[in-house]
Amino acid sequence: MSARPPRLVVGVEVHVQLATRTKAFCACPVEFGAEPNALCCPVCLGHPGALPTLNRGALAAAVRAGLALGCAVAPRGAVRWDRKNYFYPDLPKGYQITQYDHPLCENGALALSDGTRVRIRRAHLEEDTGKSSHAGDGETLVDFNRCGVPLLEIVTEPDLGSAAAVEEYLRLLRDRMILAGASSCSMEKGEMRCEPNVSLVRGDGSSTGISELKNLNSFAAVRAAVAFEAKRLEEGPWHPAGAAPPRTTYGWDDAGGRTILQRTKETAADYRYFPEPDLPDLPAEALAGFVAEGRAALAAADADRSAAAGRARAEAVRLGLAADQADLLLVRDLTGGRFAAALAAAEGAGAPAAEAGPALAGWFLGPLAGWVNGRGGDWAALRASAGDLAAALGLQRTGKATAQVVKEHLLAGEWPGTGGDPAAFLAGRGLLGGAGEEAVRAACAEVVAANPDVVAKIRAGKTAARGALVGQVMKRMRGTADPGAVNRILDGLL
Ligand code: ADP
Ligand code: MG
Ligand code: ZN
């Protein structure tokens, strides 16, 4: 009898940077990429006697975030601030202001597409620490600009059962934060840092220790780290049912594709939490206004999004787009409005929607997306204007340029980076004005003469070989030949 494989159990802690202009407890600006240590003051550096004042914008954003996750706000009647004490070079105060047993938000949930309900235990406000970087010569540099930047720590119950479920939860979470206007969640800028806690449990209740994977900054890293750790834990050691499994902290080595042991996990007692004496409790009544405003803002954002989705669906039907094309171009608006603008220009120039829509969708998701991805993925690199693209579609519709020439020589070449009149661009390269019958006939004759073996095959009934001849003619004509004409002429010659 073969034992059933152990079950993967994952709970996630995420730190999201709240979108504020200033820090959580002082007026220092929040900016990414500023000169190191330029954005600090006695409060965020913890100089003696400096007193923190709560940033109302951070509180409002945290409340909106909590509501967007279905949490109750201040369910214990009051929200309290605590100091979490530890020594680390990037923590000049020697403690972090956070919320321990009276957090701002509790008891939320997000539902995954398969119906899994991921319970959110709590979401609390806290301040970020500074950032250490290790210089090549063995020295460590510290930048305190991030000290005091407001974070929301969002903690789930261990309700996730696969790396894919973890990723879906994180994507959903990011989407809710953006909808709530709570955070822009740019993972490259460290605005969303993920810490999955991973363990394996057997049918008899025995389990491995819990590995806490720290500070993962991309979905790819989360996927890889959870999958790696799940596999590694299979070796055990296993702890009997009921025993509190040990917790261990790991880092992720992206290049090496493996987790790295950091330390056995501190317990709450190690941090000597105690109430922050310099910040008053926030009674639930004092938060009622934030909750009401937060609910209204979320309802408005939801309504905006539904209206946008409704408009996108209607537009997709009008254009005859496939669902995935409509999703990318109209709902998620991958191109930043460029598809819609090009479509409007093409329709203005007389192209019917049902023709221009699918053609431009194919261009934007095909050659143009490829062109943009080859240049860092920023659509701003595309210099061909809506009018230029409409003109290119016009050349194709009127037969002045073949679809192949447009795709290969215009959209996949230098033209997207310069724009300008597509007719002039193609004419300058001898690619305008579909090739005349004479030229096509000559090219077909040459190809037939040069490939007696292929011709023999076709005459013997292997008609599939014909494609090779058509391809050669098109190549010889640099795509300017009309494929219909090529086929007709070849038929005659064969
Ligand atoms: P701590 O108090 O040390 O932070 P918690 O029990 O509060 O530990 O859990 C912290 C995180 O670990 C939560 O996200 C939780 O879902 C997750 N977690 C708890 N138990 C397990 C487990 N057996 N396997 C994986 N993750 C777990
Ligand atoms: Mg924790
Ligand atoms: Zn400051």
Short mmCIF file of C-alpha atoms and ligand atoms in Angstrom, two decimals:
data_model
loop_
_atom_site.label_atom_id
_atom_site.label_comp_id
_atom_site.label_asym_id
_atom_site.label_seq_id
_atom_site.Cartn_x
_atom_site.Cartn_y
_atom_site.Cartn_z
CA MET A 1 0.00 0.00 0.00
CA SER A 2 1.48 3.33 -0.99
CA ALA A 3 1.08 6.22 1.46
CA ARG A 4 -0.69 9.29 0.13
CA PRO A 5 1.64 12.21 -0.57
CA PRO A 6 1.74 14.85 2.17
CA ARG A 7 -0.44 17.92 1.79
CA LEU A 8 1.16 21.34 1.23
CA VAL A 9 0.03 23.96 3.75
CA VAL A 10 0.84 27.63 3.16
CA GLY A 11 -0.08 30.83 4.99
CA VAL A 12 1.17 34.15 3.65
CA GLU A 13 2.34 37.39 5.23
CA VAL A 14 2.52 40.36 2.85
CA HIS A 15 3.87 43.85 3.45
CA VAL A 16 2.22 46.41 1.23
CA GLN A 17 3.52 49.98 1.10
CA LEU A 18 0.63 52.37 1.60
CA ALA A 19 0.38 55.09 -1.04
CA THR A 20 1.10 58.29 0.90
CA ARG A 21 3.13 61.39 0.15
CA THR A 22 4.68 61.42 3.62
CA LYS A 23 5.80 58.86 6.20
CA ALA A 24 3.58 57.21 8.83
CA PHE A 25 4.57 59.29 11.87
CA CYS A 26 6.46 62.34 10.54
CA ALA A 27 6.29 64.74 7.59
CA CYS A 28 9.28 63.33 5.69
CA PRO A 29 8.44 62.68 2.03
CA VAL A 30 8.14 59.15 0.67
CA GLU A 31 10.13 58.86 -2.56
CA PHE A 32 11.71 55.96 -4.40
CA GLY A 33 15.29 56.35 -5.54
CA ALA A 34 16.13 59.56 -3.65
CA GLU A 35 19.67 60.38 -2.47
CA PRO A 36 20.40 58.04 0.50
CA ASN A 37 19.52 59.49 3.93
CA ALA A 38 18.06 62.66 2.41
CA LEU A 39 14.51 61.94 3.61
CA CYS A 40 14.93 61.65 7.37
CA CYS A 41 14.21 63.67 10.49
CA PRO A 42 14.57 63.25 14.27
CA VAL A 43 11.21 61.40 14.43
CA CYS A 44 11.91 58.67 11.88
CA LEU A 45 15.51 58.37 13.10
CA GLY A 46 14.28 57.98 16.69
CA HIS A 47 16.23 60.84 18.25
CA PRO A 48 15.46 61.25 21.95
CA GLY A 49 12.45 63.42 22.66
CA ALA A 50 11.06 63.34 19.10
CA LEU A 51 7.35 62.54 19.09
CA PRO A 52 5.43 60.63 16.39
CA THR A 53 2.14 61.96 14.94
CA LEU A 54 -0.06 59.58 12.96
CA ASN A 55 -0.44 60.35 9.23
CA ARG A 56 -4.21 60.42 8.62
CA GLY A 57 -3.69 59.54 4.95
CA ALA A 58 -1.90 56.32 5.92
CA LEU A 59 -4.74 55.44 8.29
CA ALA A 60 -7.37 56.15 5.62
CA ALA A 61 -5.48 54.01 3.06
CA ALA A 62 -5.12 51.17 5.55
CA VAL A 63 -8.85 51.28 6.35
CA ARG A 64 -9.74 51.20 2.63
CA ALA A 65 -7.36 48.26 2.17
CA GLY A 66 -8.91 46.38 5.08
CA LEU A 67 -12.43 46.96 3.77
CA ALA A 68 -11.35 45.78 0.31
CA LEU A 69 -10.26 42.51 1.95
CA GLY A 70 -13.59 42.09 3.74
CA CYS A 71 -12.06 42.80 7.15
CA ALA A 72 -13.73 44.24 10.22
CA VAL A 73 -12.11 47.53 11.29
CA ALA A 74 -11.23 47.88 14.98
CA PRO A 75 -13.30 44.84 16.04
CA ARG A 76 -11.78 44.96 19.53
CA GLY A 77 -13.24 48.40 20.16
CA ALA A 78 -9.91 50.20 19.90
CA VAL A 79 -6.74 50.05 17.88
CA ARG A 80 -3.48 50.14 19.80
CA TRP A 81 0.13 50.88 18.85
CA ASP A 82 2.99 48.75 20.12
CA ARG A 83 6.75 48.78 19.99
CA LYS A 84 8.47 45.72 18.59
CA ASN A 85 12.01 45.83 19.96
CA TYR A 86 15.04 44.44 18.22
CA PHE A 87 18.53 45.48 17.31
CA TYR A 88 19.48 45.76 13.67
CA PRO A 89 21.64 48.29 11.80
CA ASP A 90 18.74 49.38 9.59
CA LEU A 91 16.55 50.16 12.62
CA PRO A 92 18.05 53.29 14.24
CA LYS A 93 15.26 53.58 16.84
CA GLY A 94 15.85 50.06 18.15
CA TYR A 95 12.14 49.35 17.79
CA GLN A 96 9.45 49.42 15.16
CA ILE A 97 6.02 50.96 15.74
CA THR A 98 3.46 48.28 14.88
CA GLN A 99 0.20 46.82 16.17
CA TYR A 100 0.33 43.67 18.24
CA ASP A 101 -2.86 42.48 19.94
CA HIS A 102 -5.27 45.28 18.87
CA PRO A 103 -4.72 45.46 15.08
CA LEU A 104 -6.59 47.84 12.77
CA CYS A 105 -8.28 45.12 10.67
CA GLU A 106 -9.23 41.50 11.29
CA ASN A 107 -11.22 38.57 9.89
CA GLY A 108 -11.31 39.19 6.16
CA ALA A 109 -11.22 36.73 3.25
CA LEU A 110 -10.51 36.51 -0.47
CA ALA A 111 -11.99 33.78 -2.67
CA LEU A 112 -9.87 32.03 -5.30
CA SER A 113 -11.28 31.00 -8.68
CA ASP A 114 -11.72 27.37 -7.55
CA GLY A 115 -13.81 28.52 -4.58
CA THR A 116 -11.04 28.26 -1.95
CA ARG A 117 -11.71 30.84 0.73
CA VAL A 118 -8.44 32.33 1.96
CA ARG A 119 -9.09 33.72 5.41
CA ILE A 120 -7.27 36.91 6.28
CA ARG A 121 -6.46 36.83 9.95
CA ARG A 122 -5.41 40.45 10.30
CA ALA A 123 -4.07 43.51 8.56
CA HIS A 124 -2.15 45.98 10.68
CA LEU A 125 -0.30 49.24 10.15
CA GLU A 126 3.38 49.48 10.90
CA GLU A 127 6.46 51.39 9.82
CA ASP A 128 9.17 50.19 7.47
CA THR A 129 12.82 49.90 8.42
CA GLY A 130 15.84 51.29 6.57
CA LYS A 131 17.80 49.41 3.97
CA SER A 132 21.27 47.92 4.31
CA SER A 133 23.43 47.28 1.29
CA HIS A 134 26.68 45.43 1.33
CA ALA A 135 29.48 47.23 -0.45
CA GLY A 136 32.04 45.08 -2.22
CA ASP A 137 34.84 45.85 0.24
CA GLY A 138 33.09 44.18 3.19
CA GLU A 139 31.51 47.42 4.38
CA THR A 140 27.76 47.73 4.93
CA LEU A 141 25.98 50.95 3.98
CA VAL A 142 22.63 51.94 5.48
CA ASP A 143 19.98 54.15 3.92
CA PHE A 144 17.33 55.37 6.38
CA ASN A 145 15.02 56.92 3.76
CA ARG A 146 12.61 54.01 4.12
CA CYS A 147 12.46 54.26 7.94
CA GLY A 148 8.91 55.16 8.92
CA VAL A 149 7.31 54.55 5.52
CA PRO A 150 3.79 53.24 6.22
CA LEU A 151 3.20 49.53 5.59
CA LEU A 152 0.17 47.33 5.93
CA GLU A 153 1.05 43.78 6.99
CA ILE A 154 -1.60 41.36 5.80
CA VAL A 155 -1.59 37.85 7.33
CA THR A 156 -3.63 34.90 6.10
CA GLU A 157 -4.58 31.68 7.86
CA PRO A 158 -2.74 28.64 6.43
CA ASP A 159 -5.46 28.09 3.79
CA LEU A 160 -3.34 27.76 0.62
CA GLY A 161 -2.51 24.35 -0.79
CA SER A 162 -0.27 24.93 -3.83
CA ALA A 163 2.25 27.36 -5.27
CA ALA A 164 -0.33 28.29 -7.92
CA ALA A 165 -2.93 29.08 -5.23
CA VAL A 166 -0.38 31.27 -3.44
CA GLU A 167 0.28 33.18 -6.65
CA GLU A 168 -3.43 33.60 -7.37
CA TYR A 169 -4.02 34.90 -3.86
CA LEU A 170 -1.18 37.42 -4.24
CA ARG A 171 -2.44 38.63 -7.62
CA LEU A 172 -5.93 39.04 -6.19
CA LEU A 173 -4.56 40.85 -3.16
CA ARG A 174 -2.59 43.24 -5.38
CA ASP A 175 -5.65 43.89 -7.50
CA ARG A 176 -7.75 44.73 -4.40
CA MET A 177 -5.05 47.07 -3.05
CA ILE A 178 -4.87 48.92 -6.36
CA LEU A 179 -8.67 49.11 -6.62
CA ALA A 180 -8.81 50.52 -3.08
CA GLY A 181 -6.17 53.12 -3.94
CA ALA A 182 -4.26 51.80 -0.93
CA SER A 183 -0.99 50.94 -2.67
CA SER A 184 0.40 50.79 -6.18
CA CYS A 185 2.04 47.47 -5.22
CA SER A 186 5.00 47.85 -7.59
CA MET A 187 6.98 44.75 -6.76
CA GLU A 188 10.11 46.05 -8.51
CA LYS A 189 10.11 49.03 -6.13
CA GLY A 190 9.57 46.78 -3.10
CA GLU A 191 6.04 48.07 -2.52
CA MET A 192 4.72 44.53 -2.10
CA ARG A 193 6.92 41.98 -0.29
CA CYS A 194 5.65 38.44 0.18
CA GLU A 195 6.52 35.90 2.85
CA PRO A 196 4.96 32.48 2.40
CA ASN A 197 5.07 30.09 5.39
CA VAL A 198 5.37 26.57 4.03
CA SER A 199 4.87 23.19 5.69
CA LEU A 200 3.80 19.65 4.78
CA VAL A 201 1.16 17.67 6.68
CA ARG A 202 0.52 13.92 6.42
CA GLY A 203 -2.82 12.17 6.70
CA ASP A 204 -1.97 11.06 10.26
CA GLY A 205 -1.48 14.69 11.31
CA SER A 206 2.30 14.58 11.53
CA SER A 207 3.96 17.57 9.94
CA THR A 208 7.26 19.11 8.95
CA GLY A 209 8.53 22.34 10.48
CA ILE A 210 7.23 25.63 9.06
CA SER A 211 9.62 27.43 6.71
CA GLU A 212 9.08 31.17 6.54
CA LEU A 213 10.40 32.42 3.17
CA LYS A 214 11.37 36.08 3.55
CA ASN A 215 10.89 39.07 1.31
CA LEU A 216 10.01 37.62 -2.08
CA ASN A 217 9.71 40.43 -4.61
CA SER A 218 8.18 38.83 -7.69
CA PHE A 219 5.48 36.30 -8.51
CA ALA A 220 8.09 34.15 -10.24
CA ALA A 221 10.21 34.09 -7.06
CA VAL A 222 7.14 33.14 -4.98
CA ARG A 223 6.25 30.29 -7.34
CA ALA A 224 9.79 28.96 -7.46
CA ALA A 225 10.51 29.36 -3.72
CA VAL A 226 7.29 27.65 -2.57
CA ALA A 227 7.76 24.78 -5.02
CA PHE A 228 11.41 24.35 -4.02
CA GLU A 229 10.66 24.38 -0.30
CA ALA A 230 7.72 21.97 -0.63
CA LYS A 231 10.03 19.49 -2.31
CA ARG A 232 12.87 20.00 0.16
CA LEU A 233 10.60 19.53 3.18
CA GLU A 234 9.59 16.06 1.99
CA GLU A 235 12.82 14.78 3.53
CA GLY A 236 11.52 15.82 6.96
CA PRO A 237 12.18 15.71 9.84
CA TRP A 238 8.55 14.94 10.68
CA HIS A 239 6.93 15.94 13.96
CA PRO A 240 4.04 14.01 15.50
CA ALA A 241 0.47 15.32 15.31
CA GLY A 242 -0.22 17.90 18.01
CA ALA A 243 3.41 18.94 18.53
CA ALA A 244 4.00 22.63 17.72
CA PRO A 245 6.23 22.38 14.64
CA PRO A 246 9.41 24.50 14.74
CA ARG A 247 9.57 27.64 12.60
CA THR A 248 12.63 28.52 10.59
CA THR A 249 13.38 31.57 8.48
CA TYR A 250 14.81 31.19 4.97
CA GLY A 251 15.95 33.60 2.30
CA TRP A 252 15.59 32.92 -1.43
CA ASP A 253 18.60 32.70 -3.70
CA ASP A 254 17.06 33.58 -7.05
CA ALA A 255 20.16 32.83 -9.11
CA GLY A 256 20.78 29.51 -7.36
CA GLY A 257 17.08 28.60 -7.30
CA ARG A 258 17.17 27.47 -3.67
CA THR A 259 16.21 28.58 -0.17
CA ILE A 260 18.94 29.55 2.30
CA LEU A 261 18.69 29.01 6.04
CA GLN A 262 18.74 32.33 7.92
CA ARG A 263 17.76 31.62 11.53
CA THR A 264 15.35 29.78 13.73
CA LYS A 265 12.34 32.01 14.14
CA GLU A 266 12.08 34.56 16.96
CA THR A 267 9.00 34.28 19.12
CA ALA A 268 6.84 37.21 20.24
CA ALA A 269 8.63 37.12 23.61
CA ASP A 270 11.98 37.82 21.88
CA TYR A 271 10.58 41.14 20.65
CA ARG A 272 9.46 42.33 24.09
CA TYR A 273 6.36 44.01 22.63
CA PHE A 274 4.92 46.78 24.79
CA PRO A 275 2.38 49.56 24.17
CA GLU A 276 3.78 52.63 22.37
CA PRO A 277 3.51 55.40 24.98
CA ASP A 278 3.70 58.27 22.44
CA LEU A 279 0.64 57.42 20.35
CA PRO A 280 -2.90 57.37 21.74
CA ASP A 281 -5.23 54.41 21.18
CA LEU A 282 -7.75 54.90 18.38
CA PRO A 283 -11.23 54.05 19.64
CA ALA A 284 -13.57 52.47 17.07
CA GLU A 285 -15.79 55.60 17.18
CA ALA A 286 -12.84 57.72 16.06
CA LEU A 287 -12.48 55.43 13.02
CA ALA A 288 -16.15 55.49 11.99
CA GLY A 289 -15.62 58.41 9.63
CA PHE A 290 -12.67 56.67 7.93
CA VAL A 291 -14.78 53.52 7.52
CA ALA A 292 -17.72 55.41 5.99
CA GLU A 293 -15.44 57.27 3.58
CA GLY A 294 -13.59 54.06 2.77
CA ARG A 295 -16.80 52.21 1.94
CA ALA A 296 -17.96 55.04 -0.30
CA ALA A 297 -14.61 55.17 -2.11
CA LEU A 298 -14.61 51.41 -2.66
CA ALA A 299 -18.20 51.42 -3.93
CA ALA A 300 -17.27 54.18 -6.38
CA ALA A 301 -14.16 52.30 -7.55
CA ASP A 302 -16.20 49.12 -8.00
CA ALA A 303 -18.85 50.98 -9.97
CA ASP A 304 -16.18 52.58 -12.18
CA ARG A 305 -14.63 49.21 -12.85
CA SER A 306 -17.97 47.52 -13.65
CA ALA A 307 -18.89 50.36 -15.97
CA ALA A 308 -15.51 50.06 -17.72
CA ALA A 309 -15.92 46.29 -18.02
CA GLY A 310 -19.45 46.75 -19.43
CA ARG A 311 -18.20 49.25 -22.01
CA ALA A 312 -15.33 46.92 -22.90
CA ARG A 313 -17.74 43.99 -23.44
CA ALA A 314 -20.00 46.05 -25.71
CA GLU A 315 -17.00 47.30 -27.68
CA ALA A 316 -15.64 43.75 -28.04
CA VAL A 317 -18.95 42.64 -29.55
CA ARG A 318 -19.03 45.60 -31.96
CA LEU A 319 -15.50 44.80 -33.13
CA GLY A 320 -15.90 41.03 -33.17
CA LEU A 321 -12.87 40.52 -30.94
CA ALA A 322 -12.09 37.25 -29.17
CA ALA A 323 -12.60 37.31 -25.39
CA ASP A 324 -8.87 37.18 -24.60
CA GLN A 325 -8.11 39.97 -27.08
CA ALA A 326 -10.84 42.13 -25.57
CA ASP A 327 -9.53 41.43 -22.08
CA LEU A 328 -5.96 42.45 -22.91
CA LEU A 329 -6.77 45.44 -25.10
CA LEU A 330 -9.95 46.87 -23.64
CA VAL A 331 -10.34 45.73 -20.02
CA ARG A 332 -6.71 45.62 -18.92
CA ASP A 333 -5.73 48.14 -21.59
CA LEU A 334 -2.26 46.74 -22.11
CA THR A 335 -1.39 49.39 -24.70
CA GLY A 336 -2.36 52.40 -22.61
CA GLY A 337 -5.16 53.55 -24.92
CA ARG A 338 -3.13 53.19 -28.13
CA PHE A 339 -5.31 50.42 -29.55
CA ALA A 340 -8.49 52.46 -29.01
CA ALA A 341 -6.88 55.55 -30.54
CA ALA A 342 -5.67 53.67 -33.63
CA LEU A 343 -9.10 52.10 -34.02
CA ALA A 344 -10.80 55.49 -33.81
CA ALA A 345 -8.42 56.87 -36.44
CA ALA A 346 -8.99 53.88 -38.74
CA GLU A 347 -12.76 54.19 -38.40
CA GLY A 348 -12.46 57.92 -39.02
CA ALA A 349 -10.64 57.08 -42.26
CA GLY A 350 -13.52 54.88 -43.35
CA ALA A 351 -12.48 51.37 -42.26
CA PRO A 352 -15.47 49.36 -40.99
CA ALA A 353 -15.19 48.44 -37.29
CA ALA A 354 -15.53 44.72 -37.93
CA GLU A 355 -12.51 44.88 -40.22
CA ALA A 356 -10.32 47.43 -38.43
CA GLY A 357 -10.95 45.93 -34.95
CA PRO A 358 -9.62 42.42 -35.53
CA ALA A 359 -6.81 43.66 -37.83
CA LEU A 360 -5.50 46.21 -35.32
CA ALA A 361 -5.99 43.77 -32.41
CA GLY A 362 -3.80 41.30 -34.31
CA TRP A 363 -1.16 43.98 -34.90
CA PHE A 364 -1.10 45.21 -31.31
CA LEU A 365 -1.01 41.74 -29.72
CA GLY A 366 1.31 40.31 -32.38
CA PRO A 367 4.10 42.25 -34.13
CA LEU A 368 3.73 45.48 -32.13
CA ALA A 369 3.73 43.67 -28.75
CA GLY A 370 6.83 41.80 -29.92
CA TRP A 371 8.46 45.07 -31.00
CA VAL A 372 7.66 46.72 -27.64
CA ASN A 373 8.81 43.72 -25.60
CA GLY A 374 12.10 43.81 -27.46
CA ARG A 375 12.53 47.39 -26.16
CA GLY A 376 11.91 46.98 -22.45
CA GLY A 377 8.15 46.48 -22.66
CA ASP A 378 7.17 50.14 -22.47
CA TRP A 379 4.49 51.12 -24.99
CA ALA A 380 5.77 54.70 -24.83
CA ALA A 381 8.59 53.50 -27.12
CA LEU A 382 6.03 53.15 -29.92
CA ARG A 383 6.27 56.38 -31.92
CA ALA A 384 3.94 55.44 -34.78
CA SER A 385 0.83 57.50 -34.05
CA ALA A 386 -2.80 56.43 -34.23
CA GLY A 387 -2.99 58.21 -37.60
CA ASP A 388 0.13 56.41 -38.87
CA LEU A 389 -1.34 53.04 -37.93
CA ALA A 390 -4.67 53.90 -39.52
CA ALA A 391 -2.78 54.88 -42.69
CA ALA A 392 -0.94 51.54 -42.64
CA LEU A 393 -4.25 49.72 -42.35
CA GLY A 394 -5.51 51.80 -45.29
CA LEU A 395 -2.58 50.63 -47.45
CA GLN A 396 -3.44 47.04 -46.65
CA ARG A 397 -7.20 47.44 -47.19
CA THR A 398 -6.75 49.07 -50.60
CA GLY A 399 -4.20 46.48 -51.72
CA LYS A 400 -1.37 49.06 -51.97
CA ALA A 401 0.65 46.85 -49.62
CA THR A 402 0.15 43.17 -48.85
CA ALA A 403 -0.57 42.01 -45.30
CA GLN A 404 2.80 40.32 -45.28
CA VAL A 405 4.71 43.46 -46.23
CA VAL A 406 2.88 45.45 -43.57
CA LYS A 407 3.58 42.85 -40.90
CA GLU A 408 7.19 42.07 -41.74
CA HIS A 409 8.57 45.29 -43.13
CA LEU A 410 6.48 47.92 -41.37
CA LEU A 411 5.30 46.66 -37.97
CA ALA A 412 8.28 44.45 -37.14
CA GLY A 413 10.96 46.81 -38.48
CA GLU A 414 12.20 50.29 -37.59
CA TRP A 415 8.98 52.04 -38.45
CA PRO A 416 7.20 51.62 -35.06
CA GLY A 417 10.06 53.54 -33.46
CA THR A 418 9.86 56.45 -35.90
CA GLY A 419 6.33 56.54 -37.22
CA GLY A 420 5.55 58.81 -40.16
CA ASP A 421 3.77 58.14 -43.44
CA PRO A 422 3.83 54.37 -43.97
CA ALA A 423 3.35 54.77 -47.73
CA ALA A 424 6.53 56.86 -47.97
CA PHE A 425 8.41 54.39 -45.76
CA LEU A 426 7.45 51.40 -47.95
CA ALA A 427 7.85 53.26 -51.24
CA GLY A 428 11.41 54.18 -50.26
CA ARG A 429 12.16 50.47 -49.96
CA GLY A 430 10.37 49.43 -53.13
CA LEU A 431 7.71 47.61 -51.20
CA LEU A 432 4.69 49.68 -52.10
CA GLY A 433 2.07 48.91 -54.69
CA GLY A 434 1.44 45.17 -54.79
CA ALA A 435 3.70 43.72 -57.49
CA GLY A 436 2.30 43.69 -61.03
CA GLU A 437 1.12 40.50 -62.74
CA GLU A 438 4.21 40.44 -64.96
CA ALA A 439 6.65 40.43 -62.05
CA VAL A 440 4.72 37.74 -60.17
CA ARG A 441 4.54 35.57 -63.29
CA ALA A 442 8.29 35.91 -63.81
CA ALA A 443 9.04 34.98 -60.19
CA CYS A 444 6.75 31.93 -60.39
CA ALA A 445 8.42 30.73 -63.57
CA GLU A 446 11.88 31.12 -62.03
CA VAL A 447 10.89 29.19 -58.91
CA VAL A 448 9.30 26.37 -60.94
CA ALA A 449 12.41 26.12 -63.13
CA ALA A 450 14.73 26.10 -60.12
CA ASN A 451 12.88 23.30 -58.29
CA PRO A 452 12.31 20.40 -60.71
CA ASP A 453 12.26 17.85 -57.87
CA VAL A 454 9.50 19.70 -55.97
CA VAL A 455 7.52 20.12 -59.17
CA ALA A 456 7.85 16.38 -59.86
CA LYS A 457 6.52 15.60 -56.37
CA ILE A 458 3.52 17.85 -56.84
CA ARG A 459 2.76 16.33 -60.24
CA ALA A 460 2.95 12.89 -58.58
CA GLY A 461 0.16 13.97 -56.24
CA LYS A 462 2.06 15.32 -53.21
CA THR A 463 0.15 18.60 -53.27
CA ALA A 464 1.42 19.58 -49.82
CA ALA A 465 4.78 20.37 -51.44
CA ARG A 466 3.14 23.31 -53.22
CA GLY A 467 3.44 25.45 -50.10
CA ALA A 468 7.21 25.43 -50.47
CA LEU A 469 6.94 26.95 -53.97
CA VAL A 470 4.49 29.65 -52.85
CA GLY A 471 6.85 30.50 -49.97
CA GLN A 472 9.80 30.85 -52.33
CA VAL A 473 7.90 33.12 -54.68
CA MET A 474 6.79 35.32 -51.77
CA LYS A 475 10.34 35.49 -50.52
CA ARG A 476 11.67 36.41 -53.95
CA MET A 477 9.02 39.15 -54.16
CA ARG A 478 9.80 40.31 -50.57
CA GLY A 479 6.17 39.77 -49.67
CA THR A 480 4.83 42.22 -52.26
CA ALA A 481 2.99 39.57 -54.27
CA ASP A 482 -0.69 38.93 -53.68
CA PRO A 483 -0.89 35.29 -52.44
CA GLY A 484 -4.07 34.73 -54.51
CA ALA A 485 -2.28 35.73 -57.70
CA VAL A 486 0.73 33.54 -56.86
CA ASN A 487 -1.50 30.51 -56.37
CA ARG A 488 -3.40 31.13 -59.58
CA ILE A 489 -0.24 31.55 -61.66
CA LEU A 490 1.45 28.50 -60.11
CA ASP A 491 -1.66 26.43 -60.86
CA GLY A 492 -1.30 27.37 -64.49
CA LEU A 493 2.40 26.51 -64.61
CA LEU A 494 1.99 23.14 -62.87
P1 ADP B 1 3.57 33.77 14.33
O1 ADP B 1 2.69 34.17 15.48
O2 ADP B 1 4.87 33.19 14.73
O3 ADP B 1 3.68 34.84 13.30
P2 ADP B 1 1.35 32.41 13.26
O4 ADP B 1 0.75 31.12 13.69
O5 ADP B 1 0.65 33.63 13.65
O6 ADP B 1 2.85 32.52 13.69
O7 ADP B 1 1.41 32.35 11.71
C1 ADP B 1 2.16 33.19 10.95
C2 ADP B 1 1.92 32.75 9.53
O8 ADP B 1 2.21 31.36 9.41
C3 ADP B 1 0.47 32.92 9.10
O9 ADP B 1 0.44 33.41 7.78
C4 ADP B 1 -0.07 31.52 9.15
O10 ADP B 1 -1.09 31.32 8.21
C5 ADP B 1 1.12 30.68 8.82
N1 ADP B 1 1.02 29.33 9.36
C6 ADP B 1 0.56 28.96 10.57
N2 ADP B 1 0.61 27.61 10.69
C7 ADP B 1 1.14 27.13 9.55
C8 ADP B 1 1.46 25.83 9.07
N3 ADP B 1 1.27 24.75 9.79
N4 ADP B 1 1.99 25.72 7.84
C9 ADP B 1 2.22 26.81 7.09
N5 ADP B 1 1.94 28.05 7.49
C10 ADP B 1 1.40 28.21 8.71
MG MG B 2 4.24 36.75 11.99
ZN ZN B 3 10.97 61.78 9.37
#
